[in-house]
Amino acid sequence: MLSKVLSGAVIGIDAYLVEVEVDIASGLPCFTTVGLPEAAVKESRERVKSAIQNSGYRFPDDRITVNLAPAHIKKDGTGFDLPMAIGILAATRHIPADSLTDFLVLGELSLDGRIKPVAGSLPMAIEARRTGYAGIIVPAGNGLEASVVGGVEVLPAENLSQVVSFLNGEAKLDPVCPDLEGLMNPTTGQEDDFADVVGQEHAKRALEIAAAGGHNLMMIGPPGSGKTMLARRIPTILPALTFEEAIETTKIYSVMGMLGKDQALIVQRPFRSPHHTISDAGLIGGGHIPRPGEVSLAHNGVLFLDELPEFKKHVLEVLRQPLEDHRVTISRAASTLTYPAGFMLVAAMNPCPCGYFSDPNHACSCSASQIQRYRSKISGPLIDRMDIHVEVPAVPYRDLTMGEKEESSQVIRQRVTRARDIQNRRFRRSKIYCNAQMNSRQIKTHCPIDTGCTRLLESAIDKLALSARAYHRILKIARTLADLAGMESLSEHHIAEAIQYRSLDRPR
C-alpha cells in the first residue's frame, strides 16, 4: 500500500515542495523515516502514532516507510507530522488517494490529534500559489498568516479528524479571507513620537536626512543625551511599508516563528536593537542549521547598535558585506543560503570610556591613550560606511523647561515620504529605491556638481583626508538634502551641510 502527500519545507526564507511518500508493507512493526530527516522529523513517528490512535483510527501494525523527497536536502522542523499521518491513513484506505493531489499539507500534531502552528507557513503558501495548487491545509494558528498571499485557498484545521473528514468529502474547511486593506492600515498608532524629544534640533535634522535617503547614521554624545530615545523614533518617520515589502519582511519572521498570535503581516518597519554581547552568528545569521540573524530581522527597517565600541570587533566587521550588498550569504559544506538584509544601520557611542569628553558640564577622566583605544575598537572601513556622523550634546536645562511644542513624527514623515517619492521616480528603472544605494555610476548621473561645489569638496577632502568612499557618501547625502528641498540640482550649501555630517573624519 503506497500513498503520496504533498507538503513543503523552507530553505533560507523560500519554500520548496516535499513529497511525503508512505509505504506500508508486511513485516515486523517498525516506522522508518528516510530522506535526510533531522531529529525533530525523526521524532514525528511517536507523535503521528499517538495522534492517529487518539483520533479514533487504527494505526497499522506493519512495516511503515516514509520517504521525504527530494532526499538530498536535509529536512527540519515539525511540519511533516500532519502529512505523514494523512499519508498513513490514505495508505490504509481511510482517505481516498485522489483527494490528496490538489492540496499542500503541513502542521505539527499533538498526541491527542490537535494541529499546532508551525514556522514558515507564509513562504509555503507562496510556493503553493507559484506551483498552481488549489489550496494549502494549515494549522488554524497559521491560517491568517498564510492567507495574505492571495491566489491560493488557505484551509485552516484544528485537528486531524477535521482534515480526514474534509478529504473524505464529509465536512468542509472554511477558507480564510483576510482584510488586506485593514491589515496594512492598523488603527493602533505608535507610542514613540518625535514630539516627545525636547531640543536636539541638529540631531533631529540628521535623522530626517538619514530616513529620507536610507543613510546609515552614527550618533556620538555623552550618557543621557537622548541617543537611544532618538534612535527608537526613527521607524516612526520612515515611509510606510508597501505590501511587497511587508510580505518580504513577514517571510523572515514566519521562518523564524516570530509572528505574534493572530498576526498576519509585519506592517510597521522593524526596529532591532541587539545587546552588545551578541555573537557574529546571532548578528548576521548562521548556526548548525542556518537561521536569519538580526541584520535580516531588521530588513526594510532599522538595526540599532547601542554602545557600539562595546561590541566585539570581529562581530562588527561582519557587517561590511550586508551593508554593501544588502544581503547575507551563509556558506556551509552542504548548501549556501542567502538572506535579505536591506536595513538602515543606526549606531550610538560615547565620545570616550567615561562618556564626557568635550562635555562642557563634566570633566573627562580619560587619558588620551584610553580615548584612542576606545575609538580604535571601531575600524576605519566601518566608520566609512556610516554616511552621517552627528554629535548629540547634553540637553541644557533651559530647553527641558521651555515647554515649546516639538514637531511630531507625522509631520517629519510627510517630508521624508515626499523625498522618497522623488527617489522612487528617479530610480524606477533601477533595482534600488533610495539615494544611499546608488553606485558610483549612478552618483555621476544623478549628482552633478558645478565649479563651486567642486572647489568646496576638494578643500574638504584635502583638509579631512577623506577616502573615496567618504567622497561618495557626501554626494549621496547632498542629493538627499536637495530632494528634501525639492531641488533638482545640488548647490554649495547642500555640499557644505553634507560635509559637516562627517565629524569622525575630522582630525582631533
Coordinates of C-alpha atoms in Angstrom, one line a residue:
M1 CA 0.0 0.0 0.0
L2 CA 1.5 3.3 -1.2
S3 CA 0.3 6.9 -0.8
K4 CA 1.8 10.3 -1.5
V5 CA 1.0 13.6 0.2
L6 CA 2.4 17.0 -0.9
S7 CA 4.0 19.2 1.7
G8 CA 6.7 21.8 1.9
A9 CA 9.8 22.9 3.7
V10 CA 11.8 26.1 3.9
I11 CA 15.4 26.6 2.7
G12 CA 16.6 30.1 3.6
I13 CA 13.3 32.1 3.5
D14 CA 11.9 30.4 0.5
A15 CA 9.9 27.2 0.4
Y16 CA 10.2 24.2 -1.8
L17 CA 7.8 21.2 -2.4
V18 CA 8.4 18.0 -0.5
E19 CA 6.7 14.7 -1.5
V20 CA 5.8 12.7 1.6
E21 CA 5.7 9.1 0.3
V22 CA 4.3 6.4 2.7
D23 CA 4.7 2.7 2.0
I24 CA 3.1 0.1 4.3
A25 CA 4.3 -3.5 3.8
S26 CA 4.0 -6.8 5.6
G27 CA 6.7 -7.4 8.2
L28 CA 7.7 -6.7 11.7
P29 CA 6.2 -3.5 13.1
C30 CA 8.5 -0.5 12.6
F31 CA 8.4 3.1 11.5
T32 CA 11.3 4.3 9.4
T33 CA 11.8 7.9 8.0
V34 CA 14.3 8.4 5.2
G35 CA 15.2 11.5 3.1
L36 CA 17.7 13.2 5.4
P37 CA 15.4 13.9 8.4
E38 CA 16.8 15.9 11.3
A39 CA 16.0 15.0 14.9
A40 CA 12.6 16.7 15.1
V41 CA 11.5 14.9 11.9
K42 CA 12.6 11.5 13.2
E43 CA 10.6 12.1 16.4
S44 CA 7.5 12.5 14.3
R45 CA 6.7 8.8 14.3
E46 CA 5.8 8.9 18.0
R47 CA 3.6 11.9 17.7
V48 CA 1.9 10.6 14.5
K49 CA 1.2 7.2 16.0
S50 CA -0.4 8.7 19.2
A51 CA -2.4 11.3 17.2
I52 CA -3.8 8.6 14.8
Q53 CA -4.8 6.3 17.7
N54 CA -6.2 9.1 19.9
S55 CA -8.3 10.4 17.0
G56 CA -10.1 7.1 16.7
Y57 CA -8.2 5.5 13.8
R58 CA -6.3 2.2 13.6
F59 CA -2.5 2.5 13.4
P60 CA -1.2 -0.3 11.2
D61 CA 1.0 -3.0 12.9
D62 CA 3.2 -3.4 9.8
R63 CA 6.4 -2.1 8.3
I64 CA 6.0 1.6 7.6
T65 CA 8.5 3.5 5.5
V66 CA 8.2 7.3 5.0
N67 CA 10.3 9.0 2.3
L68 CA 10.7 12.8 2.1
A69 CA 11.7 13.7 -1.4
P70 CA 13.9 15.3 -2.6
A71 CA 16.1 13.1 -0.5
H72 CA 19.3 15.1 -0.9
I73 CA 18.1 18.1 1.1
K74 CA 18.0 18.0 4.9
K75 CA 14.5 18.2 6.4
D76 CA 14.0 20.1 9.7
G77 CA 11.0 21.1 11.8
T78 CA 7.7 19.5 12.9
G79 CA 5.6 20.5 9.9
F80 CA 5.7 16.9 8.4
D81 CA 3.6 15.4 11.2
L82 CA 0.3 16.0 9.6
P83 CA 1.3 15.0 6.0
M84 CA 2.8 11.7 7.5
A85 CA -0.4 11.0 9.4
I86 CA -2.6 11.7 6.3
G87 CA -0.3 9.5 4.2
I88 CA -0.6 6.6 6.6
L89 CA -4.4 7.0 6.7
A90 CA -4.5 7.1 2.9
A91 CA -2.4 4.0 2.6
T92 CA -4.7 2.2 4.9
R93 CA -7.8 3.3 2.9
H94 CA -9.2 5.7 5.4
I95 CA -8.8 8.5 2.8
P96 CA -9.2 8.3 -1.0
A97 CA -5.8 8.8 -2.7
D98 CA -7.2 11.1 -5.4
S99 CA -8.2 13.7 -2.8
L100 CA -4.5 14.4 -2.0
T101 CA -3.4 15.7 -5.3
D102 CA -4.8 19.3 -5.1
F103 CA -3.6 20.4 -1.7
L104 CA -0.3 21.0 0.2
V105 CA -0.5 19.9 3.8
L106 CA 1.6 21.0 6.8
G107 CA 1.2 21.0 10.5
E108 CA 2.5 19.7 13.8
L109 CA 0.4 17.1 15.7
S110 CA -0.2 16.9 19.4
L111 CA -0.6 13.4 20.9
D112 CA -4.4 13.9 21.1
G113 CA -4.6 14.8 17.4
R114 CA -4.7 18.6 17.6
I115 CA -2.8 20.5 15.0
K116 CA -0.2 23.1 16.3
P117 CA 1.2 26.0 14.3
V118 CA 4.5 25.7 12.5
A119 CA 7.1 28.1 11.3
G120 CA 7.3 29.1 7.6
S121 CA 3.6 28.8 6.5
L122 CA 3.8 32.1 4.6
P123 CA 6.6 31.1 2.2
M124 CA 4.9 27.7 1.8
A125 CA 1.6 29.4 0.8
I126 CA 3.6 31.5 -1.7
E127 CA 5.1 28.3 -3.2
A128 CA 1.7 26.7 -3.4
R129 CA 0.4 29.6 -5.4
R130 CA 3.5 29.6 -7.6
T131 CA 3.2 25.9 -8.4
G132 CA -0.5 26.2 -9.2
Y133 CA -2.1 24.1 -6.4
A134 CA -5.7 24.7 -5.5
G135 CA -5.0 25.2 -1.8
I136 CA -3.0 24.6 1.3
I137 CA -4.1 22.9 4.5
V138 CA -2.5 24.6 7.5
P139 CA -2.9 24.7 11.3
A140 CA -5.6 27.1 12.4
G141 CA -3.0 29.2 14.1
N142 CA -1.3 29.8 10.8
G143 CA -4.4 30.5 8.7
L144 CA -4.4 34.3 8.8
E145 CA -0.6 34.4 8.1
A146 CA -0.8 32.2 5.1
S147 CA -4.0 33.8 3.7
V148 CA -2.3 37.2 2.9
V149 CA -0.7 35.7 -0.2
G150 CA -3.8 35.6 -2.3
G151 CA -4.4 33.5 -5.3
V152 CA -4.5 30.2 -3.3
E153 CA -7.1 28.8 -1.0
V154 CA -5.9 28.6 2.6
L155 CA -7.8 26.0 4.7
P156 CA -7.2 26.1 8.5
A157 CA -7.8 22.9 10.5
E158 CA -8.0 22.4 14.3
N159 CA -7.3 18.7 14.4
L160 CA -6.6 15.5 12.5
S161 CA -10.2 14.4 12.3
Q162 CA -11.3 17.6 10.6
V163 CA -8.7 17.1 7.8
V164 CA -9.7 13.5 7.3
S165 CA -13.4 14.4 7.1
F166 CA -12.6 17.2 4.6
L167 CA -10.5 14.9 2.4
N168 CA -13.3 12.3 2.5
G169 CA -15.9 14.9 1.4
E170 CA -17.8 14.6 4.7
A171 CA -17.1 18.1 6.0
K172 CA -15.9 21.5 4.8
L173 CA -13.0 23.6 5.8
D174 CA -13.8 27.3 5.5
P175 CA -11.0 29.3 3.7
V176 CA -9.6 32.4 5.4
C177 CA -10.4 35.7 3.7
P178 CA -8.3 38.4 5.2
D179 CA -9.0 42.1 5.1
L180 CA -5.7 43.2 3.5
E181 CA -6.6 46.9 3.5
G182 CA -7.3 46.8 7.2
L183 CA -4.1 44.8 7.9
M184 CA -1.9 47.4 6.0
N185 CA -3.6 50.3 7.8
P186 CA -3.8 49.3 11.5
T187 CA -5.9 51.6 13.7
T188 CA -3.5 51.5 16.6
G189 CA -0.7 54.1 16.5
Q190 CA 2.9 54.0 17.6
E191 CA 3.7 55.2 21.1
D192 CA 7.0 56.7 20.3
D193 CA 6.9 60.2 18.7
F194 CA 9.5 62.9 17.9
A195 CA 7.1 65.3 19.7
D196 CA 8.5 63.9 22.9
V197 CA 12.1 64.9 22.1
V198 CA 13.0 68.2 23.5
G199 CA 15.7 70.2 21.8
Q200 CA 18.4 68.3 19.7
E201 CA 17.3 70.1 16.6
H202 CA 20.6 69.4 14.9
A203 CA 20.3 65.6 15.7
K204 CA 16.7 65.5 14.5
R205 CA 17.7 67.2 11.3
A206 CA 20.3 64.5 10.7
L207 CA 17.8 61.7 11.5
E208 CA 15.3 63.2 9.0
I209 CA 18.0 63.2 6.3
A210 CA 19.0 59.6 7.1
A211 CA 15.4 58.5 6.9
A212 CA 14.8 60.4 3.6
G213 CA 17.8 58.8 1.9
G214 CA 18.1 55.5 3.7
H215 CA 21.5 56.5 5.0
N216 CA 23.4 54.8 7.8
L217 CA 23.9 57.1 10.8
M218 CA 26.3 57.3 13.8
M219 CA 25.4 59.3 16.9
I220 CA 28.1 60.4 19.3
G221 CA 27.3 62.0 22.7
P222 CA 27.5 61.8 26.5
P223 CA 25.3 59.5 28.5
G224 CA 21.8 60.7 28.9
S225 CA 21.8 63.0 25.9
G226 CA 19.0 61.1 24.2
K227 CA 20.7 58.9 21.6
T228 CA 18.7 55.8 22.3
M229 CA 15.4 57.8 22.5
L230 CA 16.1 59.4 19.1
A231 CA 17.0 56.0 17.5
R232 CA 13.8 54.4 18.7
R233 CA 11.8 57.0 17.0
I234 CA 13.4 56.6 13.6
P235 CA 10.8 54.0 12.4
T236 CA 8.0 56.5 13.0
I237 CA 9.4 58.8 10.3
L238 CA 10.3 56.2 7.7
P239 CA 7.8 55.8 4.8
A240 CA 5.1 53.2 5.3
L241 CA 5.8 49.6 4.2
T242 CA 4.5 48.7 0.8
F243 CA 2.6 45.4 0.5
E244 CA 5.6 43.8 -1.3
E245 CA 7.9 44.9 1.5
A246 CA 5.5 43.7 4.2
I247 CA 5.4 40.3 2.6
E248 CA 9.2 40.1 2.3
T249 CA 9.7 41.1 5.9
T250 CA 6.9 38.8 7.2
K251 CA 8.5 35.8 5.4
I252 CA 11.6 36.2 7.5
Y253 CA 9.6 36.4 10.8
S254 CA 7.5 33.5 9.6
V255 CA 10.5 31.3 9.0
M256 CA 11.8 32.2 12.5
G257 CA 8.4 31.5 14.1
M258 CA 8.4 35.1 15.5
L259 CA 5.0 36.3 14.3
G260 CA 2.7 37.1 17.2
K261 CA -0.6 35.4 17.8
D262 CA -3.2 36.3 15.2
Q263 CA -0.6 38.5 13.4
A264 CA -0.8 38.1 9.7
L265 CA 1.7 40.8 8.5
I266 CA 4.5 42.9 9.7
V267 CA 3.1 46.3 8.8
Q268 CA 5.5 48.5 10.7
R269 CA 9.1 48.8 9.9
P270 CA 11.2 46.5 12.2
F271 CA 13.4 48.0 14.8
R272 CA 16.1 45.6 16.1
S273 CA 18.4 46.5 19.0
P274 CA 20.6 43.5 19.9
H275 CA 22.8 43.5 23.0
H276 CA 26.5 44.2 22.7
T277 CA 27.3 40.6 23.8
I278 CA 25.7 39.2 20.6
S279 CA 27.8 36.7 18.5
D280 CA 28.6 37.1 14.8
A281 CA 26.2 34.2 14.0
G282 CA 23.5 36.0 16.0
L283 CA 24.1 39.2 14.2
I284 CA 24.3 38.1 10.5
G285 CA 22.8 34.6 10.8
G286 CA 24.2 31.1 10.8
G287 CA 24.3 28.1 13.2
H288 CA 24.3 24.4 12.7
I289 CA 21.0 24.8 10.8
P290 CA 21.5 28.3 9.3
R291 CA 18.9 30.8 10.5
P292 CA 18.5 34.5 9.8
G293 CA 20.3 36.9 12.1
E294 CA 19.5 40.4 13.4
V295 CA 20.5 42.1 10.1
S296 CA 17.8 40.0 8.3
L297 CA 15.2 40.6 11.0
A298 CA 15.9 44.3 10.5
H299 CA 15.2 44.0 6.8
N300 CA 13.3 47.0 5.5
G301 CA 13.7 48.6 8.9
V302 CA 16.3 49.8 11.4
L303 CA 19.2 48.0 13.1
F304 CA 20.3 49.9 16.1
L305 CA 23.6 49.2 17.8
D306 CA 23.8 51.0 21.1
E307 CA 27.3 51.4 22.8
L308 CA 29.0 50.5 19.5
P309 CA 32.6 50.2 20.9
E310 CA 31.3 47.6 23.4
F311 CA 30.6 45.1 20.6
K312 CA 33.3 42.6 19.8
K313 CA 35.4 43.9 16.9
H314 CA 35.1 40.8 14.8
V315 CA 31.3 40.9 15.2
L316 CA 31.2 44.5 13.8
E317 CA 33.5 43.6 10.9
V318 CA 31.0 41.0 9.6
L319 CA 28.6 43.9 8.9
R320 CA 30.6 45.0 5.9
Q321 CA 29.1 42.7 3.4
P322 CA 25.4 43.2 4.3
L323 CA 26.0 47.0 4.4
E324 CA 27.3 46.9 0.8
D325 CA 25.3 44.1 -0.7
H326 CA 22.0 44.4 1.3
R327 CA 22.0 40.6 1.7
V328 CA 23.9 37.9 3.7
T329 CA 25.3 34.8 2.2
I330 CA 26.0 31.9 4.6
S331 CA 28.0 29.1 3.1
R332 CA 28.1 25.6 4.6
A333 CA 29.5 22.3 3.2
A334 CA 26.1 21.1 2.2
S335 CA 24.5 24.3 1.0
T336 CA 24.7 28.1 0.5
L337 CA 21.9 30.3 1.8
T338 CA 21.2 33.9 1.1
Y339 CA 19.0 36.1 3.3
P340 CA 17.9 39.6 2.6
A341 CA 19.5 42.4 4.7
G342 CA 18.3 45.7 3.4
F343 CA 18.4 47.6 6.7
M344 CA 19.3 51.1 7.8
L345 CA 22.2 51.0 10.4
V346 CA 22.0 53.4 13.3
A347 CA 24.7 53.3 15.9
A348 CA 25.4 55.2 19.1
M349 CA 28.5 55.6 21.1
N350 CA 30.1 57.8 23.8
P351 CA 33.0 60.0 22.8
C352 CA 35.2 58.3 25.4
P353 CA 35.1 55.5 28.0
C354 CA 33.7 57.8 30.7
G355 CA 31.4 59.5 28.2
Y356 CA 32.2 63.1 29.0
F357 CA 35.0 64.1 26.5
S358 CA 34.2 67.6 25.2
D359 CA 31.2 67.9 27.5
P360 CA 31.3 71.4 29.0
N361 CA 29.4 70.4 32.1
H362 CA 31.5 67.4 33.2
A363 CA 35.2 66.8 33.4
C364 CA 36.5 63.9 31.4
S365 CA 38.6 61.5 33.4
C366 CA 40.1 59.6 30.4
S367 CA 43.6 59.8 29.2
A368 CA 44.4 60.4 25.5
S369 CA 45.6 56.8 25.1
Q370 CA 42.3 55.5 26.7
I371 CA 40.3 57.6 24.3
Q372 CA 42.4 56.4 21.3
R373 CA 42.0 52.7 22.4
Y374 CA 38.2 53.2 22.9
R375 CA 37.7 54.7 19.4
S376 CA 40.1 52.2 17.7
K377 CA 37.6 49.4 18.5
I378 CA 35.6 50.7 15.5
S379 CA 37.6 50.2 12.3
G380 CA 38.1 52.9 9.7
P381 CA 36.2 50.8 7.0
L382 CA 33.2 50.5 9.2
I383 CA 33.2 54.3 10.0
D384 CA 33.5 55.0 6.3
R385 CA 30.3 53.0 5.7
M386 CA 28.4 55.3 8.1
D387 CA 27.0 58.1 5.9
I388 CA 26.2 60.5 8.7
H389 CA 28.1 61.2 11.9
V390 CA 26.2 63.5 14.2
E391 CA 27.1 65.0 17.6
V392 CA 24.4 64.7 20.2
P393 CA 25.2 67.0 23.1
A394 CA 23.5 67.0 26.5
V395 CA 20.3 68.9 26.5
P396 CA 20.5 72.2 28.5
Y397 CA 18.1 72.6 31.5
R398 CA 16.6 75.7 29.8
D399 CA 15.5 73.6 26.8
L400 CA 13.9 71.0 29.1
T401 CA 11.7 73.5 30.8
M402 CA 10.7 75.8 28.0
G403 CA 7.7 73.7 27.1
E404 CA 7.7 74.5 23.4
K405 CA 5.8 72.2 21.1
E406 CA 8.1 70.0 19.0
E407 CA 7.4 68.7 15.6
S408 CA 5.5 65.3 15.5
S409 CA 6.7 62.2 13.7
Q410 CA 3.8 62.6 11.3
V411 CA 4.9 66.0 10.1
I412 CA 8.5 64.8 9.6
R413 CA 7.3 61.6 7.9
Q414 CA 5.4 63.7 5.3
R415 CA 8.6 65.4 4.3
V416 CA 10.5 62.1 4.3
T417 CA 7.8 60.5 2.2
R418 CA 7.9 63.3 -0.4
A419 CA 11.7 62.9 -0.7
R420 CA 11.4 59.1 -1.1
D421 CA 8.7 59.6 -3.8
I422 CA 11.2 61.7 -5.8
Q423 CA 13.8 58.9 -5.4
N424 CA 11.3 56.3 -6.5
R425 CA 10.6 58.2 -9.7
R426 CA 14.4 58.7 -10.2
F427 CA 15.2 55.0 -9.8
R428 CA 12.1 53.4 -11.3
R429 CA 14.2 51.7 -14.0
S430 CA 16.8 50.5 -11.4
K431 CA 16.8 47.9 -8.7
I432 CA 17.4 50.4 -6.0
Y433 CA 14.9 52.6 -4.1
C434 CA 16.9 55.3 -2.2
N435 CA 19.9 57.5 -2.6
A436 CA 22.0 55.5 -0.1
Q437 CA 22.0 52.6 -2.5
M438 CA 23.4 54.5 -5.5
N439 CA 26.6 53.1 -7.1
S440 CA 29.4 55.2 -8.5
R441 CA 27.9 55.3 -12.0
Q442 CA 24.5 56.4 -10.6
I443 CA 26.2 59.1 -8.5
K444 CA 27.8 60.5 -11.6
T445 CA 24.4 60.6 -13.3
H446 CA 22.3 61.9 -10.5
C447 CA 24.7 64.1 -8.5
P448 CA 26.3 66.5 -11.0
I449 CA 28.2 69.4 -9.3
D450 CA 29.2 72.8 -10.5
T451 CA 32.6 74.5 -10.1
G452 CA 31.8 76.0 -6.7
C453 CA 30.8 72.6 -5.3
T454 CA 33.9 71.0 -6.8
R455 CA 36.2 73.5 -5.0
L456 CA 34.4 73.0 -1.7
L457 CA 34.7 69.3 -2.0
E458 CA 38.3 69.4 -3.0
S459 CA 39.1 71.6 0.0
A460 CA 37.3 69.3 2.4
I461 CA 39.0 66.2 1.1
D462 CA 42.4 67.7 1.4
K463 CA 41.9 69.0 5.0
L464 CA 40.0 66.0 6.3
A465 CA 41.9 63.3 4.4
L466 CA 38.6 61.8 3.3
S467 CA 38.5 58.4 1.5
A468 CA 36.9 57.8 -1.9
R469 CA 34.0 56.1 -0.1
A470 CA 33.5 59.2 2.1
Y471 CA 33.5 61.4 -1.0
H472 CA 30.7 59.3 -2.5
R473 CA 28.8 59.4 0.8
I474 CA 28.9 63.2 0.9
L475 CA 27.4 63.3 -2.6
K476 CA 24.7 60.9 -1.7
I477 CA 23.8 63.0 1.4
A478 CA 23.8 66.2 -0.7
R479 CA 21.4 64.5 -3.2
T480 CA 19.1 63.7 -0.3
L481 CA 19.3 67.3 1.0
A482 CA 18.3 68.5 -2.4
D483 CA 15.4 66.0 -2.6
L484 CA 14.1 67.2 0.8
A485 CA 14.2 70.8 -0.5
G486 CA 12.5 69.7 -3.8
M487 CA 15.5 70.9 -5.9
E488 CA 16.8 69.2 -9.0
S489 CA 20.5 70.2 -8.8
L490 CA 23.0 70.2 -6.0
S491 CA 24.2 73.5 -4.6
E492 CA 27.1 74.5 -2.4
H493 CA 25.0 74.7 0.8
H494 CA 23.9 71.1 0.2
I495 CA 27.6 70.0 -0.1
A496 CA 28.6 72.1 3.0
E497 CA 25.8 70.6 5.1
A498 CA 26.7 67.1 3.9
I499 CA 30.4 67.6 4.8
Q500 CA 29.6 68.6 8.4
Y501 CA 28.0 65.2 8.9
R502 CA 31.5 63.5 8.6
S503 CA 32.6 64.6 12.1
L504 CA 34.6 61.4 12.8
D505 CA 36.8 62.1 9.7
R506 CA 38.0 65.4 11.2
P507 CA 41.5 65.4 12.8
R508 CA 41.3 65.7 16.6

